[in-house]
mmCIF file of C-alpha atoms and ligand atoms in Angstrom:
data_model
loop_
_atom_site.group_PDB
_atom_site.id
_atom_site.type_symbol
_atom_site.label_atom_id
_atom_site.label_comp_id
_atom_site.label_asym_id
_atom_site.label_seq_id
_atom_site.Cartn_x
_atom_site.Cartn_y
_atom_site.Cartn_z
ATOM 1 C CA MET A 58 9.335 281.810 52.434
ATOM 2 C CA PRO A 59 10.908 285.274 52.599
ATOM 3 C CA GLN A 60 12.801 286.597 49.581
ATOM 4 C CA ASP A 61 16.233 288.224 49.726
ATOM 5 C CA GLY A 62 16.069 291.333 51.884
ATOM 6 C CA GLN A 63 12.981 290.145 53.722
ATOM 7 C CA LYS A 64 12.543 288.586 57.135
ATOM 8 C CA THR A 65 9.671 286.571 58.547
ATOM 9 C CA VAL A 66 8.660 287.271 62.132
ATOM 10 C CA THR A 67 6.391 285.090 64.250
ATOM 11 C CA MET A 68 4.320 286.670 67.008
ATOM 12 C CA SER A 69 1.973 285.155 69.508
ATOM 13 C CA GLY A 70 0.316 285.677 72.847
ATOM 14 C CA ILE A 71 -0.352 289.021 74.458
ATOM 15 C CA ILE A 72 1.916 291.011 72.118
ATOM 16 C CA LEU A 73 0.056 289.775 69.050
ATOM 17 C CA LYS A 74 -3.277 290.438 70.763
ATOM 18 C CA GLU A 75 -2.279 294.038 71.597
ATOM 19 C CA LEU A 76 -0.950 294.715 68.100
ATOM 20 C CA LEU A 77 -4.069 293.263 66.459
ATOM 21 C CA LYS A 78 -6.221 295.500 68.668
ATOM 22 C CA GLU A 79 -4.267 298.585 67.520
ATOM 23 C CA TYR A 80 -4.304 297.369 63.903
ATOM 24 C CA ARG A 81 -8.102 297.004 63.871
ATOM 25 C CA ILE A 82 -8.426 300.637 65.001
ATOM 26 C CA GLU A 83 -5.935 301.886 62.405
ATOM 27 C CA VAL A 84 -7.302 299.835 59.484
ATOM 28 C CA LYS A 85 -10.694 301.500 59.922
ATOM 29 C CA LYS A 86 -9.007 304.807 59.058
ATOM 30 C CA ARG A 87 -6.786 303.307 56.329
ATOM 31 C CA PRO A 88 -8.541 300.257 54.772
ATOM 32 C CA SER A 89 -5.654 299.416 52.423
ATOM 33 C CA LEU A 90 -3.197 299.016 55.316
ATOM 34 C CA SER A 91 -1.938 295.433 55.665
ATOM 35 C CA PHE A 92 -1.003 293.984 59.044
ATOM 36 C CA ALA A 93 2.627 293.660 57.861
ATOM 37 C CA GLY A 94 2.610 297.318 56.772
ATOM 38 C CA PHE A 95 1.145 298.346 60.100
ATOM 39 C CA ILE A 96 3.828 296.431 62.030
ATOM 40 C CA SER A 97 6.593 297.947 59.877
ATOM 41 C CA GLU A 98 5.285 301.487 60.460
ATOM 42 C CA TYR A 99 4.920 300.786 64.159
ATOM 43 C CA ALA A 100 8.504 299.509 64.427
ATOM 44 C CA ILE A 101 9.936 302.488 62.515
ATOM 45 C CA MET A 102 7.972 304.951 64.665
ATOM 46 C CA GLU A 103 9.156 303.223 67.821
ATOM 47 C CA LEU A 104 12.798 303.345 66.693
ATOM 48 C CA GLU A 105 12.407 307.048 65.887
ATOM 49 C CA ARG A 106 10.705 307.672 69.217
ATOM 50 C CA ARG A 107 13.511 305.932 71.112
ATOM 51 C CA LYS A 108 16.133 307.955 69.229
ATOM 52 C CA ILE A 109 14.337 311.200 70.091
ATOM 53 C CA VAL A 110 13.877 310.245 73.741
ATOM 54 C CA LYS A 111 17.601 309.395 73.978
ATOM 55 C CA GLN A 112 18.627 312.725 72.403
ATOM 56 C CA ALA A 113 16.103 314.555 74.515
ATOM 57 C CA ALA A 114 17.307 313.341 77.910
ATOM 58 C CA PRO A 115 17.700 316.923 79.204
ATOM 59 C CA LEU A 116 14.073 317.695 78.258
ATOM 60 C CA SER A 117 11.080 317.156 80.498
ATOM 61 C CA LEU A 118 7.371 317.823 80.249
ATOM 62 C CA ILE A 119 5.981 320.549 82.493
ATOM 63 C CA THR A 120 2.379 320.630 81.282
ATOM 64 C CA VAL A 121 0.012 320.199 78.358
ATOM 65 C CA HIS A 122 -2.614 322.902 78.165
ATOM 66 C CA ASP A 123 -5.022 323.017 75.201
ATOM 67 C CA ASN A 124 -2.708 323.292 72.187
ATOM 68 C CA ILE A 125 0.441 324.292 74.107
ATOM 69 C CA ILE A 126 3.025 321.879 75.469
ATOM 70 C CA VAL A 127 5.434 323.400 77.975
ATOM 71 C CA LEU A 128 8.821 321.716 78.295
ATOM 72 C CA LYS A 129 11.859 322.372 80.421
ATOM 73 C CA ASP A 130 15.185 322.287 78.617
ATOM 74 C CA ALA A 131 17.829 321.645 81.289
ATOM 75 C CA ARG A 132 20.709 322.274 78.842
ATOM 76 C CA GLU A 133 19.863 325.935 78.478
ATOM 77 C CA LYS A 134 17.837 326.216 81.695
ATOM 78 C CA ILE A 135 14.821 327.532 79.803
ATOM 79 C CA PHE A 136 11.158 326.711 79.428
ATOM 80 C CA VAL A 137 10.031 326.020 75.885
ATOM 81 C CA GLU A 138 6.550 326.139 74.414
ATOM 82 C CA VAL A 139 5.533 323.904 71.529
ATOM 83 C CA GLN A 140 2.307 325.047 69.913
ATOM 84 C CA ILE A 141 -0.040 322.923 67.811
ATOM 85 C CA LYS A 142 -2.046 324.906 65.310
ATOM 86 C CA ASP A 143 -4.041 323.292 62.484
ATOM 87 C CA LYS A 144 -2.258 319.961 63.176
ATOM 88 C CA LYS A 145 1.136 321.683 62.740
ATOM 89 C CA TRP A 146 3.656 321.605 65.573
ATOM 90 C CA PHE A 147 5.843 324.644 66.139
ATOM 91 C CA CYS A 148 8.523 325.482 68.713
ATOM 92 C CA LEU A 149 8.146 329.083 69.816
ATOM 93 C CA SER A 150 11.737 329.210 71.150
ATOM 94 C CA ASP A 151 13.469 327.983 68.009
ATOM 95 C CA LYS A 152 10.814 329.312 65.604
ATOM 96 C CA SER A 153 10.958 325.853 64.020
ATOM 97 C CA ASP A 154 8.788 322.839 63.283
ATOM 98 C CA ASP A 155 11.786 320.517 63.200
ATOM 99 C CA CYS A 156 13.776 320.967 66.419
ATOM 100 C CA ILE A 157 14.334 318.522 69.281
ATOM 101 C CA HIS A 158 11.521 320.154 71.297
ATOM 102 C CA VAL A 159 8.927 319.405 68.599
ATOM 103 C CA GLY A 160 10.196 315.830 68.224
ATOM 104 C CA PHE A 161 10.137 315.293 71.978
ATOM 105 C CA ALA A 162 6.644 316.791 72.361
ATOM 106 C CA MET A 163 5.287 314.601 69.537
ATOM 107 C CA ALA A 164 6.775 311.466 71.124
ATOM 108 C CA LEU A 165 5.184 312.042 74.529
ATOM 109 C CA PRO A 166 2.311 309.721 75.470
ATOM 110 C CA GLU A 167 0.601 312.789 77.010
ATOM 111 C CA THR A 168 0.195 314.344 73.551
ATOM 112 C CA LYS A 169 -1.260 311.224 71.932
ATOM 113 C CA ASP A 170 -4.791 312.642 71.898
ATOM 114 C CA ILE A 171 -3.712 315.963 70.396
ATOM 115 C CA ARG A 172 -1.860 314.424 67.420
HETATM 116 ZN ZN1 ZN B 244 12.723 324.015 69.839
#
């Protein structure tokens, strides 16, 4: 029975199977991670990703090459490079690690293996 401020969610079928598969991979890296904690993190990341994708509608991926992600920013009609160095993401246009280009690049499925 959930307490105040909590909610119980029931999952089944293919969604549960997929999430359990991802959880088993993640729990090997972080043994103290509970399934509920994993699902919460996953949901928060997905909400953040959706927010970024919505804000970043004028952005598109041109290419991923080694540690450089090239994006097109249709608002300013420019190409933007996001560089990953020592696991740190940096936008060369904005000289920032916290602009929309970095957020967009991090949310792309094409950069999943670089992260
Ligand atoms: Zn930027």
